[in-house]
Amino acid sequence: MRRRTGSFYYALSGLWYMILHEGHFRFHLVIMLYVIYFGARFYALSRQQWATLVVVFSLVLGAECMNTAIERLCDRISPGYDRIIKAAKDVAAAAVLIEAIASVAVGILFFSDIATLHTAIGYYLSHIGALALLLLSAAAAVGFIVLTPRLCHTEHHPNVTQGK
């Protein structure tokens, strides 16, 4: 049991690392939260559509985690330029790009209903308080994406190892 608890702790530590150090990961988290909000608030998504969104979210975030893991390992193994290391890092980044493009495609398929989009826009134009909260949340989201490392006084040091 202790071993499983330790594994869970290390996984949460990795998640926390991603939140603190990876802007793209934070960007994907923010987009995910807005998709969940707008999907629940304005769209009548089916269980299958929600399940698809969960899978898409996990694939994008998981690809970001794997990309970061590969990048950190490559930076540790070969701090200088190496064409094979470059190829490995580029391929890992391509995996994230593929997942991100697929997630946008799913989003377009699920959220392209013009009537519902007009309803959402109409709602915010007629409820100024809700619009203000939406804009405030967007500002907070940008702050979260851009300022998190600065606010937490964290820097990324790829060649510093941390023991388990």
PDB file of C-alpha atoms in Angstrom:
ATOM      1  CA  MET A   1       0.000   0.000   0.000  1.00  0.00           C
ATOM      2  CA  ARG A   2       2.828   2.364   0.858  1.00  0.00           C
ATOM      3  CA  ARG A   3       4.358   1.806  -2.563  1.00  0.00           C
ATOM      4  CA  ARG A   4       1.098   2.760  -4.272  1.00  0.00           C
ATOM      5  CA  THR A   5       0.763   5.835  -2.084  1.00  0.00           C
ATOM      6  CA  GLY A   6       4.307   6.812  -3.042  1.00  0.00           C
ATOM      7  CA  SER A   7       3.544   6.358  -6.742  1.00  0.00           C
ATOM      8  CA  PHE A   8       0.470   8.541  -6.382  1.00  0.00           C
ATOM      9  CA  TYR A   9       2.543  11.158  -4.559  1.00  0.00           C
ATOM     10  CA  TYR A  10       5.147  11.177  -7.342  1.00  0.00           C
ATOM     11  CA  ALA A  11       2.435  11.514  -9.975  1.00  0.00           C
ATOM     12  CA  LEU A  12       0.936  14.485  -8.124  1.00  0.00           C
ATOM     13  CA  SER A  13       4.417  15.940  -7.799  1.00  0.00           C
ATOM     14  CA  GLY A  14       4.802  15.640 -11.570  1.00  0.00           C
ATOM     15  CA  LEU A  15       1.438  17.310 -12.091  1.00  0.00           C
ATOM     16  CA  TRP A  16       2.452  20.136  -9.769  1.00  0.00           C
ATOM     17  CA  TYR A  17       5.748  20.462 -11.679  1.00  0.00           C
ATOM     18  CA  MET A  18       3.830  20.787 -14.940  1.00  0.00           C
ATOM     19  CA  ILE A  19       1.559  23.475 -13.478  1.00  0.00           C
ATOM     20  CA  LEU A  20       4.463  25.483 -12.093  1.00  0.00           C
ATOM     21  CA  HIS A  21       6.909  25.147 -14.980  1.00  0.00           C
ATOM     22  CA  GLU A  22       5.033  24.545 -18.229  1.00  0.00           C
ATOM     23  CA  GLY A  23       3.113  27.415 -19.782  1.00  0.00           C
ATOM     24  CA  HIS A  24       1.646  25.245 -22.517  1.00  0.00           C
ATOM     25  CA  PHE A  25       0.280  22.864 -19.889  1.00  0.00           C
ATOM     26  CA  ARG A  26      -1.336  25.774 -18.039  1.00  0.00           C
ATOM     27  CA  PHE A  27      -2.747  27.038 -21.358  1.00  0.00           C
ATOM     28  CA  HIS A  28      -4.322  23.637 -22.069  1.00  0.00           C
ATOM     29  CA  LEU A  29      -5.763  23.502 -18.523  1.00  0.00           C
ATOM     30  CA  VAL A  30      -7.377  26.912 -18.958  1.00  0.00           C
ATOM     31  CA  ILE A  31      -8.845  25.992 -22.341  1.00  0.00           C
ATOM     32  CA  MET A  32     -10.149  22.758 -20.830  1.00  0.00           C
ATOM     33  CA  LEU A  33     -11.915  24.656 -18.028  1.00  0.00           C
ATOM     34  CA  TYR A  34     -13.529  27.096 -20.465  1.00  0.00           C
ATOM     35  CA  VAL A  35     -14.680  24.243 -22.702  1.00  0.00           C
ATOM     36  CA  ILE A  36     -16.219  22.510 -19.680  1.00  0.00           C
ATOM     37  CA  TYR A  37     -17.925  25.726 -18.573  1.00  0.00           C
ATOM     38  CA  PHE A  38     -19.332  26.674 -21.982  1.00  0.00           C
ATOM     39  CA  GLY A  39     -20.253  23.061 -22.733  1.00  0.00           C
ATOM     40  CA  ALA A  40     -22.206  22.783 -19.493  1.00  0.00           C
ATOM     41  CA  ARG A  41     -23.684  26.298 -19.620  1.00  0.00           C
ATOM     42  CA  PHE A  42     -24.819  26.619 -23.230  1.00  0.00           C
ATOM     43  CA  TYR A  43     -24.594  23.272 -25.022  1.00  0.00           C
ATOM     44  CA  ALA A  44     -26.646  20.141 -24.467  1.00  0.00           C
ATOM     45  CA  LEU A  45     -23.781  17.715 -24.904  1.00  0.00           C
ATOM     46  CA  SER A  46     -24.513  14.009 -24.791  1.00  0.00           C
ATOM     47  CA  ARG A  47     -22.723  11.576 -22.470  1.00  0.00           C
ATOM     48  CA  GLN A  48     -20.710  10.373 -25.452  1.00  0.00           C
ATOM     49  CA  GLN A  49     -19.646  13.921 -26.267  1.00  0.00           C
ATOM     50  CA  TRP A  50     -18.581  14.527 -22.659  1.00  0.00           C
ATOM     51  CA  ALA A  51     -16.688  11.225 -22.698  1.00  0.00           C
ATOM     52  CA  THR A  52     -14.969  12.286 -25.916  1.00  0.00           C
ATOM     53  CA  LEU A  53     -13.995  15.593 -24.329  1.00  0.00           C
ATOM     54  CA  VAL A  54     -12.548  13.804 -21.289  1.00  0.00           C
ATOM     55  CA  VAL A  55     -10.475  11.573 -23.567  1.00  0.00           C
ATOM     56  CA  VAL A  56      -9.320  14.528 -25.673  1.00  0.00           C
ATOM     57  CA  PHE A  57      -8.398  16.533 -22.562  1.00  0.00           C
ATOM     58  CA  SER A  58      -6.405  13.636 -21.125  1.00  0.00           C
ATOM     59  CA  LEU A  59      -4.615  12.985 -24.414  1.00  0.00           C
ATOM     60  CA  VAL A  60      -3.525  16.608 -24.793  1.00  0.00           C
ATOM     61  CA  LEU A  61      -2.406  16.975 -21.168  1.00  0.00           C
ATOM     62  CA  GLY A  62      -0.735  13.548 -21.216  1.00  0.00           C
ATOM     63  CA  ALA A  63       1.110  14.402 -24.431  1.00  0.00           C
ATOM     64  CA  GLU A  64       2.324  17.640 -22.812  1.00  0.00           C
ATOM     65  CA  CYS A  65       3.595  15.632 -19.831  1.00  0.00           C
ATOM     66  CA  MET A  66       5.396  13.133 -22.050  1.00  0.00           C
ATOM     67  CA  ASN A  67       6.866  15.928 -24.164  1.00  0.00           C
ATOM     68  CA  THR A  68       8.214  17.658 -21.065  1.00  0.00           C
ATOM     69  CA  ALA A  69       9.604  14.398 -19.674  1.00  0.00           C
ATOM     70  CA  ILE A  70      11.406  13.687 -22.945  1.00  0.00           C
ATOM     71  CA  GLU A  71      12.723  17.246 -23.162  1.00  0.00           C
ATOM     72  CA  ARG A  72      14.057  17.201 -19.589  1.00  0.00           C
ATOM     73  CA  LEU A  73      15.683  13.815 -20.042  1.00  0.00           C
ATOM     74  CA  CYS A  74      17.244  14.863 -23.347  1.00  0.00           C
ATOM     75  CA  ASP A  75      18.530  18.103 -21.810  1.00  0.00           C
ATOM     76  CA  ARG A  76      20.105  16.112 -18.983  1.00  0.00           C
ATOM     77  CA  ILE A  77      21.702  13.532 -21.270  1.00  0.00           C
ATOM     78  CA  SER A  78      22.971  15.988 -23.857  1.00  0.00           C
ATOM     79  CA  PRO A  79      23.028  19.654 -22.808  1.00  0.00           C
ATOM     80  CA  GLY A  80      24.673  20.626 -26.122  1.00  0.00           C
ATOM     81  CA  TYR A  81      23.295  20.267 -29.614  1.00  0.00           C
ATOM     82  CA  ASP A  82      22.806  16.721 -30.887  1.00  0.00           C
ATOM     83  CA  ARG A  83      20.788  15.995 -34.014  1.00  0.00           C
ATOM     84  CA  ILE A  84      19.322  12.757 -32.597  1.00  0.00           C
ATOM     85  CA  ILE A  85      18.281  14.522 -29.381  1.00  0.00           C
ATOM     86  CA  LYS A  86      16.788  17.319 -31.491  1.00  0.00           C
ATOM     87  CA  ALA A  87      14.808  14.764 -33.498  1.00  0.00           C
ATOM     88  CA  ALA A  88      13.507  13.115 -30.291  1.00  0.00           C
ATOM     89  CA  LYS A  89      12.417  16.467 -28.876  1.00  0.00           C
ATOM     90  CA  ASP A  90      10.833  17.518 -32.164  1.00  0.00           C
ATOM     91  CA  VAL A  91       8.885  14.260 -32.435  1.00  0.00           C
ATOM     92  CA  ALA A  92       7.645  14.625 -28.849  1.00  0.00           C
ATOM     93  CA  ALA A  93       6.507  18.174 -29.647  1.00  0.00           C
ATOM     94  CA  ALA A  94       4.806  16.885 -32.799  1.00  0.00           C
ATOM     95  CA  ALA A  95       2.795  14.451 -30.649  1.00  0.00           C
ATOM     96  CA  VAL A  96       1.439  17.391 -28.652  1.00  0.00           C
ATOM     97  CA  LEU A  97       0.647  19.266 -31.861  1.00  0.00           C
ATOM     98  CA  ILE A  98      -1.248  16.286 -33.271  1.00  0.00           C
ATOM     99  CA  GLU A  99      -3.300  15.950 -30.074  1.00  0.00           C
ATOM    100  CA  ALA A 100      -3.972  19.685 -29.963  1.00  0.00           C
ATOM    101  CA  ILE A 101      -5.158  19.748 -33.590  1.00  0.00           C
ATOM    102  CA  ALA A 102      -7.410  16.761 -32.920  1.00  0.00           C
ATOM    103  CA  SER A 103      -8.854  18.502 -29.855  1.00  0.00           C
ATOM    104  CA  VAL A 104      -9.601  21.634 -31.893  1.00  0.00           C
ATOM    105  CA  ALA A 105     -11.329  19.470 -34.493  1.00  0.00           C
ATOM    106  CA  VAL A 106     -13.477  17.863 -31.780  1.00  0.00           C
ATOM    107  CA  GLY A 107     -14.251  21.314 -30.399  1.00  0.00           C
ATOM    108  CA  ILE A 108     -15.330  22.571 -33.804  1.00  0.00           C
ATOM    109  CA  LEU A 109     -17.557  19.539 -34.297  1.00  0.00           C
ATOM    110  CA  PHE A 110     -19.175  19.895 -30.871  1.00  0.00           C
ATOM    111  CA  PHE A 111     -19.385  23.683 -30.551  1.00  0.00           C
ATOM    112  CA  SER A 112     -19.988  24.966 -34.072  1.00  0.00           C
ATOM    113  CA  ASP A 113     -23.748  25.315 -33.670  1.00  0.00           C
ATOM    114  CA  ILE A 114     -24.296  28.938 -34.692  1.00  0.00           C
ATOM    115  CA  ALA A 115     -27.662  29.259 -32.911  1.00  0.00           C
ATOM    116  CA  THR A 116     -26.130  28.221 -29.580  1.00  0.00           C
ATOM    117  CA  LEU A 117     -23.185  30.532 -30.158  1.00  0.00           C
ATOM    118  CA  HIS A 118     -25.619  33.412 -30.752  1.00  0.00           C
ATOM    119  CA  THR A 119     -27.447  32.456 -27.555  1.00  0.00           C
ATOM    120  CA  ALA A 120     -24.198  32.570 -25.572  1.00  0.00           C
ATOM    121  CA  ILE A 121     -23.198  35.934 -27.053  1.00  0.00           C
ATOM    122  CA  GLY A 122     -26.701  37.297 -26.446  1.00  0.00           C
ATOM    123  CA  TYR A 123     -26.570  36.129 -22.844  1.00  0.00           C
ATOM    124  CA  TYR A 124     -23.331  37.985 -22.142  1.00  0.00           C
ATOM    125  CA  LEU A 125     -24.463  41.114 -23.979  1.00  0.00           C
ATOM    126  CA  SER A 126     -27.669  41.241 -21.921  1.00  0.00           C
ATOM    127  CA  HIS A 127     -26.035  40.310 -18.581  1.00  0.00           C
ATOM    128  CA  ILE A 128     -23.262  42.836 -18.075  1.00  0.00           C
ATOM    129  CA  GLY A 129     -22.321  41.375 -14.688  1.00  0.00           C
ATOM    130  CA  ALA A 130     -21.801  37.936 -16.231  1.00  0.00           C
ATOM    131  CA  LEU A 131     -19.763  39.523 -19.017  1.00  0.00           C
ATOM    132  CA  ALA A 132     -17.639  41.346 -16.453  1.00  0.00           C
ATOM    133  CA  LEU A 133     -17.029  38.068 -14.588  1.00  0.00           C
ATOM    134  CA  LEU A 134     -16.133  36.328 -17.855  1.00  0.00           C
ATOM    135  CA  LEU A 135     -13.641  39.061 -18.740  1.00  0.00           C
ATOM    136  CA  LEU A 136     -12.229  39.002 -15.210  1.00  0.00           C
ATOM    137  CA  SER A 137     -11.827  35.233 -15.416  1.00  0.00           C
ATOM    138  CA  ALA A 138     -10.074  35.626 -18.779  1.00  0.00           C
ATOM    139  CA  ALA A 139      -7.657  38.138 -17.239  1.00  0.00           C
ATOM    140  CA  ALA A 140      -7.040  35.770 -14.313  1.00  0.00           C
ATOM    141  CA  ALA A 141      -6.504  32.914 -16.776  1.00  0.00           C
ATOM    142  CA  VAL A 142      -3.904  34.910 -18.694  1.00  0.00           C
ATOM    143  CA  GLY A 143      -2.242  35.747 -15.386  1.00  0.00           C
ATOM    144  CA  PHE A 144      -2.232  32.077 -14.412  1.00  0.00           C
ATOM    145  CA  ILE A 145      -0.687  31.071 -17.727  1.00  0.00           C
ATOM    146  CA  VAL A 146       1.932  33.815 -17.882  1.00  0.00           C
ATOM    147  CA  LEU A 147       2.711  34.720 -14.282  1.00  0.00           C
ATOM    148  CA  THR A 148       2.601  31.433 -12.345  1.00  0.00           C
ATOM    149  CA  PRO A 149       6.373  30.795 -12.409  1.00  0.00           C
ATOM    150  CA  ARG A 150       7.082  34.381 -11.351  1.00  0.00           C
ATOM    151  CA  LEU A 151       4.490  34.376  -8.581  1.00  0.00           C
ATOM    152  CA  CYS A 152       5.758  31.078  -7.197  1.00  0.00           C
ATOM    153  CA  HIS A 153       9.406  32.154  -7.529  1.00  0.00           C
ATOM    154  CA  THR A 154      10.201  29.020  -9.471  1.00  0.00           C
ATOM    155  CA  GLU A 155      12.650  28.605 -12.263  1.00  0.00           C
ATOM    156  CA  HIS A 156      13.301  25.616 -14.424  1.00  0.00           C
ATOM    157  CA  HIS A 157      16.772  24.141 -14.161  1.00  0.00           C
ATOM    158  CA  PRO A 158      16.922  21.189 -16.596  1.00  0.00           C
ATOM    159  CA  ASN A 159      20.283  19.906 -15.315  1.00  0.00           C
ATOM    160  CA  VAL A 160      19.392  19.840 -11.623  1.00  0.00           C
ATOM    161  CA  THR A 161      18.290  16.431 -10.423  1.00  0.00           C
ATOM    162  CA  GLN A 162      15.819  15.918  -7.645  1.00  0.00           C
ATOM    163  CA  GLY A 163      15.890  12.613  -5.842  1.00  0.00           C
ATOM    164  CA  LYS A 164      12.910  10.511  -4.950  1.00  0.00           C
TER     165      LYS A 164
END
